[in-house]
PDB file of C-alpha atoms and ligand atoms in Angstrom:
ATOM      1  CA  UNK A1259     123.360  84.506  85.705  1.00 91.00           C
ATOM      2  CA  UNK A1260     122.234  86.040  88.867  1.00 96.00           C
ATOM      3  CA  UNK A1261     121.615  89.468  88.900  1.00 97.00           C
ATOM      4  CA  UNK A1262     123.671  92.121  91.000  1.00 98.00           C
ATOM      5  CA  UNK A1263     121.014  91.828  93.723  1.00 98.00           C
ATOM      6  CA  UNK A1264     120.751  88.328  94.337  1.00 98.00           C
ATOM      7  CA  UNK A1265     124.500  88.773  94.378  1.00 98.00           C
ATOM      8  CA  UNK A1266     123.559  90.946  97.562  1.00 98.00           C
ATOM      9  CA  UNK A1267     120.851  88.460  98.759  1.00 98.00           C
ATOM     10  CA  UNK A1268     123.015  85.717  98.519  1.00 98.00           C
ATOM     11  CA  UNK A1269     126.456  87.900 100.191  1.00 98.00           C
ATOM     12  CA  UNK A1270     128.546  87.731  97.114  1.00 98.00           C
ATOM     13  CA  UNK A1271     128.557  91.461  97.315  1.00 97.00           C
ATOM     14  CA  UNK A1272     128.645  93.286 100.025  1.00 98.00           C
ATOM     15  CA  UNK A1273     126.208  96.310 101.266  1.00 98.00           C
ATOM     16  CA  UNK A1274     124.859  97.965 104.151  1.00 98.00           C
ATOM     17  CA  UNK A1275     121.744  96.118 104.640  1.00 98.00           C
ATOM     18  CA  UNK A1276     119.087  97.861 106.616  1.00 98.00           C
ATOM     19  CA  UNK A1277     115.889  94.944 106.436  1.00 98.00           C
ATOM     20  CA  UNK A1278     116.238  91.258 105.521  1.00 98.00           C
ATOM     21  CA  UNK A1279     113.328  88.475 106.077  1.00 98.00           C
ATOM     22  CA  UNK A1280     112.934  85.256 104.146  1.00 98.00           C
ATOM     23  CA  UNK A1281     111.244  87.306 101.040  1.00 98.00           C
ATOM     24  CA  UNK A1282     112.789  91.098 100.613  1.00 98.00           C
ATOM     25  CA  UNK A1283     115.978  92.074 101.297  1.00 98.00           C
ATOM     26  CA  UNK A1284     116.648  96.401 101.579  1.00 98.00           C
ATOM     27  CA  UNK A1285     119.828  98.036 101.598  1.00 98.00           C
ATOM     28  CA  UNK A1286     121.331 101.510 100.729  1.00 98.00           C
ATOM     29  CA  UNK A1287     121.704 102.549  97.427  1.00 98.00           C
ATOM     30  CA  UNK A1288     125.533 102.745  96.740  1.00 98.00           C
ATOM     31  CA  UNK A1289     125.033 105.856  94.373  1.00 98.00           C
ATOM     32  CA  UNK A1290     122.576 107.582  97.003  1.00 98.00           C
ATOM     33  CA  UNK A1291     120.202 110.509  95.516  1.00 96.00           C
ATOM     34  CA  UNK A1292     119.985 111.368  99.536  1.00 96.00           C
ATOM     35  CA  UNK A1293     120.950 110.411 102.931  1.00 97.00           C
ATOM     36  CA  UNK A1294     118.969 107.245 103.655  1.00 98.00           C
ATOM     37  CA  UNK A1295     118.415 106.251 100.228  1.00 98.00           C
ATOM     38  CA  UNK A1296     117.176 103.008 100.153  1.00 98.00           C
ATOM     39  CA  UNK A1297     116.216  99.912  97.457  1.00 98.00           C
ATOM     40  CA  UNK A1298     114.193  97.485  98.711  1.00 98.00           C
ATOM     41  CA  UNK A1299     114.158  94.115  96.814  1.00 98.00           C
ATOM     42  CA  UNK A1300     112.193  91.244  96.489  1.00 98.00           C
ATOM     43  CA  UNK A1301     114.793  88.121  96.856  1.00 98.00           C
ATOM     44  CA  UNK A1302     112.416  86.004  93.791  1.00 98.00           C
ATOM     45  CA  UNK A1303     114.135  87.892  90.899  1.00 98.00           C
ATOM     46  CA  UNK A1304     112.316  89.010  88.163  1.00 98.00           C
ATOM     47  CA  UNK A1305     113.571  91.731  85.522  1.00 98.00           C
ATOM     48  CA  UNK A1306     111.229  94.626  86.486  1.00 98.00           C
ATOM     49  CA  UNK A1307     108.461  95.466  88.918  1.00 98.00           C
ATOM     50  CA  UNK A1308     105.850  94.354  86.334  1.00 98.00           C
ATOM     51  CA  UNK A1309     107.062  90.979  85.971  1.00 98.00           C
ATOM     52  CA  UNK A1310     107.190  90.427  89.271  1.00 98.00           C
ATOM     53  CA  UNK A1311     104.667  87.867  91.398  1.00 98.00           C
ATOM     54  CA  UNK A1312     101.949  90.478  93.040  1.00 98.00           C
ATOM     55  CA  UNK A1313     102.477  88.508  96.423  1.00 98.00           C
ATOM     56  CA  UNK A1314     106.457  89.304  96.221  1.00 98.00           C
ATOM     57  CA  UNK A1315     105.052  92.921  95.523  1.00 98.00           C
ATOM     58  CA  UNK A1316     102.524  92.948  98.257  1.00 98.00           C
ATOM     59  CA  UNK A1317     105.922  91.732 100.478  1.00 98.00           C
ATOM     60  CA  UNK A1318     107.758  94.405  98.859  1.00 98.00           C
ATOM     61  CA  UNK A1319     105.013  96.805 100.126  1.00 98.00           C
ATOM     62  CA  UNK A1320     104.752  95.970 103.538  1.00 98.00           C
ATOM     63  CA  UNK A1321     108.089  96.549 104.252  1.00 98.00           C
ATOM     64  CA  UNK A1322     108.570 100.153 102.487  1.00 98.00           C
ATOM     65  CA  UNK A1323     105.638 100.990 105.142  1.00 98.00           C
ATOM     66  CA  UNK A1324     107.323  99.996 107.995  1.00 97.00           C
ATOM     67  CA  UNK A1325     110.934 101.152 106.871  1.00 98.00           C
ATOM     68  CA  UNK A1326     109.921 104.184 105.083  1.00 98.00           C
ATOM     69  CA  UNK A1327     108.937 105.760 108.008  1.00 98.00           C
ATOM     70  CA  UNK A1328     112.594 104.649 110.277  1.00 98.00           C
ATOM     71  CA  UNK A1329     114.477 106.224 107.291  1.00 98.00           C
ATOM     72  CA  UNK A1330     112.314 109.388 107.815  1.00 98.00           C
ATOM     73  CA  UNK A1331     113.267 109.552 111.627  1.00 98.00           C
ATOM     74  CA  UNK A1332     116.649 108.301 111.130  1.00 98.00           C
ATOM     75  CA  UNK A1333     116.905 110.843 108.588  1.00 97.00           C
ATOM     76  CA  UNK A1334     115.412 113.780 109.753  1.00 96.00           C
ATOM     77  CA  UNK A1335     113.348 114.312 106.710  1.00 96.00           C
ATOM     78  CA  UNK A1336     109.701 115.101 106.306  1.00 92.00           C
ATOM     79  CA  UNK A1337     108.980 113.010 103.098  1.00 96.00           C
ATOM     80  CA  UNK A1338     109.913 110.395 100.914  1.00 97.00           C
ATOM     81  CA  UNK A1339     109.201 109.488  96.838  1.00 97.00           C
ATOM     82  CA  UNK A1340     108.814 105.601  96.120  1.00 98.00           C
ATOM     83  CA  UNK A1341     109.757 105.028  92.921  1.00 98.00           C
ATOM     84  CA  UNK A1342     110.139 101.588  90.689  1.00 98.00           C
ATOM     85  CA  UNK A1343     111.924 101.881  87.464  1.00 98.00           C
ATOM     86  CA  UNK A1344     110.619  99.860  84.908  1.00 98.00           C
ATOM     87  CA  UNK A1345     112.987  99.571  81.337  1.00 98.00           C
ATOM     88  CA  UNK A1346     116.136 100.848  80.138  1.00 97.00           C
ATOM     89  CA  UNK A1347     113.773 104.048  78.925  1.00 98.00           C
ATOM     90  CA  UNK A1348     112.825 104.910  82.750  1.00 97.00           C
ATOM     91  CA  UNK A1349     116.204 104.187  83.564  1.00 95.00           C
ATOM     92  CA  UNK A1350     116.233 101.326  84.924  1.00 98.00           C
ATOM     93  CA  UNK A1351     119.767 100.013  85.340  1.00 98.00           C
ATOM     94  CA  UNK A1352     119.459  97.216  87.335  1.00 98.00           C
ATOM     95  CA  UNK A1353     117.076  94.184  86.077  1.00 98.00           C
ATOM     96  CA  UNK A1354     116.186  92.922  89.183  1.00 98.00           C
ATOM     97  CA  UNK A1355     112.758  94.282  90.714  1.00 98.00           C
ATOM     98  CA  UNK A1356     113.380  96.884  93.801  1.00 98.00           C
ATOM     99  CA  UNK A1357     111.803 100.321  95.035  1.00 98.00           C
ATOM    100  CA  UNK A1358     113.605 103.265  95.847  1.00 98.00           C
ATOM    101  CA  UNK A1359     112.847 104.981  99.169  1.00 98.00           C
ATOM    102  CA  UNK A1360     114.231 108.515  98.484  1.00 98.00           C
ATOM    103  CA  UNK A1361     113.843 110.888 101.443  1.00 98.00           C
ATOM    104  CA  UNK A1362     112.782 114.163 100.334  1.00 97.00           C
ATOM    105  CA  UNK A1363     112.903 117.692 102.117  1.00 95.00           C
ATOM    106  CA  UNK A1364     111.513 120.889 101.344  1.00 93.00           C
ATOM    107  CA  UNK A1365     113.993 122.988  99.492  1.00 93.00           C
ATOM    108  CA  UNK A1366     116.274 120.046  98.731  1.00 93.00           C
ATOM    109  CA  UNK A1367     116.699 120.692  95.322  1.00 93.00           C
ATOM    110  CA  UNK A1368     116.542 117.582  93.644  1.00 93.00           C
ATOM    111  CA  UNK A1369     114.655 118.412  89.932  1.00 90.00           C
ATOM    112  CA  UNK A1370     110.627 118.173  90.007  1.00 87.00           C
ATOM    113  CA  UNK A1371     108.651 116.632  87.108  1.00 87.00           C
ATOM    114  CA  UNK A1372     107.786 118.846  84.379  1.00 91.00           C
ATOM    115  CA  UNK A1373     104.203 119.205  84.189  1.00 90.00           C
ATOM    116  CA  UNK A1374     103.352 121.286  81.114  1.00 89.00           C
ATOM    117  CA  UNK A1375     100.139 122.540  80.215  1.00 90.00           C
ATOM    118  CA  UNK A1376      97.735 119.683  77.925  1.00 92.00           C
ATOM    119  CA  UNK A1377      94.543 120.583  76.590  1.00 93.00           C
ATOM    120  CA  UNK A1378      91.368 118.210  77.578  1.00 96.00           C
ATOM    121  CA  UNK A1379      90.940 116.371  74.217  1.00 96.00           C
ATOM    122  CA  UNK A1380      94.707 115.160  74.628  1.00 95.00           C
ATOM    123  CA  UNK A1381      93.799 113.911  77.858  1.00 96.00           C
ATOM    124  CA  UNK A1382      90.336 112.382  76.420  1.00 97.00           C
ATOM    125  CA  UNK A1383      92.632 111.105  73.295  1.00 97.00           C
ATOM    126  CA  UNK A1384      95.364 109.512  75.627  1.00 97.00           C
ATOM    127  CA  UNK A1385      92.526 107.729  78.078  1.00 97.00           C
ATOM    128  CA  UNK A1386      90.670 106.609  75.576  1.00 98.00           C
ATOM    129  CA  UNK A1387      93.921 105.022  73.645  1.00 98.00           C
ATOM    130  CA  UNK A1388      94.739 103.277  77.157  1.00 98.00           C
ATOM    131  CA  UNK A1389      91.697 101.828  77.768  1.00 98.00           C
ATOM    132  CA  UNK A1390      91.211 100.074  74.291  1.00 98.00           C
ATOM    133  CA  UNK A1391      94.843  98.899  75.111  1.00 98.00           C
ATOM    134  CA  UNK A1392      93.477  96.727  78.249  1.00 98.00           C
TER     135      UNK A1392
HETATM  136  P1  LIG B1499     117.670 101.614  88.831  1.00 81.14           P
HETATM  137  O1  LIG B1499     118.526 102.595  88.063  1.00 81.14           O
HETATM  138  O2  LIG B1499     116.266 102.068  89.089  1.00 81.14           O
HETATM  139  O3  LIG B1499     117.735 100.231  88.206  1.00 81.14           O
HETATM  140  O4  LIG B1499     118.323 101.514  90.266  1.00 81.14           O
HETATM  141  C1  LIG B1499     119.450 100.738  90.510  1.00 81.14           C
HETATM  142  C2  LIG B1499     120.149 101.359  91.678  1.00 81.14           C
HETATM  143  O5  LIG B1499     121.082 100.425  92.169  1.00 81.14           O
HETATM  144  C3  LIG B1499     120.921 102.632  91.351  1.00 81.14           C
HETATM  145  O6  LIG B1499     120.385 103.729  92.077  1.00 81.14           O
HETATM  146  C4  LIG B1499     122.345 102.302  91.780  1.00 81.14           C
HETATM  147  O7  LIG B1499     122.983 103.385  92.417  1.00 81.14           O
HETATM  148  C5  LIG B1499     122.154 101.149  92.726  1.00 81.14           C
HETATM  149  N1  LIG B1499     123.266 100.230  92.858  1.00 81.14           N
HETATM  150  C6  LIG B1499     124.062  99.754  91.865  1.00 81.14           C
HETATM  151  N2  LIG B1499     124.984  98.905  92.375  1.00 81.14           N
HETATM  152  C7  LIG B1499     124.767  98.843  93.715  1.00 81.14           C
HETATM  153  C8  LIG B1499     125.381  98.152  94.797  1.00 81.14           C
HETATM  154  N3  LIG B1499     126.424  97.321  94.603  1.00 81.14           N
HETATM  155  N4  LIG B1499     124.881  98.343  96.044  1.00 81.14           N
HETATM  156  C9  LIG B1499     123.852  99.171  96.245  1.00 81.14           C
HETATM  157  N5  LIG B1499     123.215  99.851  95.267  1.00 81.14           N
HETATM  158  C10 LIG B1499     123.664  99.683  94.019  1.00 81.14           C
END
């Protein structure tokens, strides 16, 4: 069953599409964490970012450079996160791969990552776990 995005791709839904080509499609998110924000998807669906081909990322990629910086002027705003979700756990809701462009101002408010305080042998633990993962 096609996922809610190719729905989009493929005009089943509808949705204020800002950037189409032959191989990414972007359009504003319908729940928006800003003004401008903005998912921009690959139209060869795959379930999450890390499944996806690394040319339909590289695509992907391109365009957030050239679009980030219109929603920036369009917006007014001075900066933007880029963000992929990647499982239910990161809260991903949607399993079709896509990018958020959120603009971001100073003093907006929206919550900042926690970063508490680790000693140096967790870090040294945790790095060394990763790499014998790979
Ligand atoms: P994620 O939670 O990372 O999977 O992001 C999925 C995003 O898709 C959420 O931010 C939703 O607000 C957004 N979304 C869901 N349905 C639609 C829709 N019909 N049109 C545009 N955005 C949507």
């Amino acid at each position: 069953m096609p996922s809610l995005f190719t729905k989009i791709i493929q005009r089943e839904i509808p949705a204020h599409i800002v950037y189409e080509d032959d191989r990414v499609i972007a359009f504003l998110d319908i729940f928006p964490v800003a003004d401008g924000h903005t998912l921009v998807v690959p139209k060869h669906e795959k379930p999450n970012a890390l499944a996806s081909d690394s040319n339909d990322l590289a695509d992907c990629w391109r365009v957030i450079q050239t679009l980030a910086p219109a929603i920036l002027r369009a917006t007014g705003t001075e900066g933007c996160v880029v963000v992929t979700n990647v499982g239910e756990a990161a809260g991903q809701s949607v399993p079709h791969t896509h990018f958020h462009i959120i603009p971001r101002r100073k003093g907006d408010g929206l919550p900042a990552w926690p970063n508490p305080p680790v000693d140096q042998d967790r870090l040294a633990r945790t790095a060394e776990q990763i790499k014998q993962a790979l």
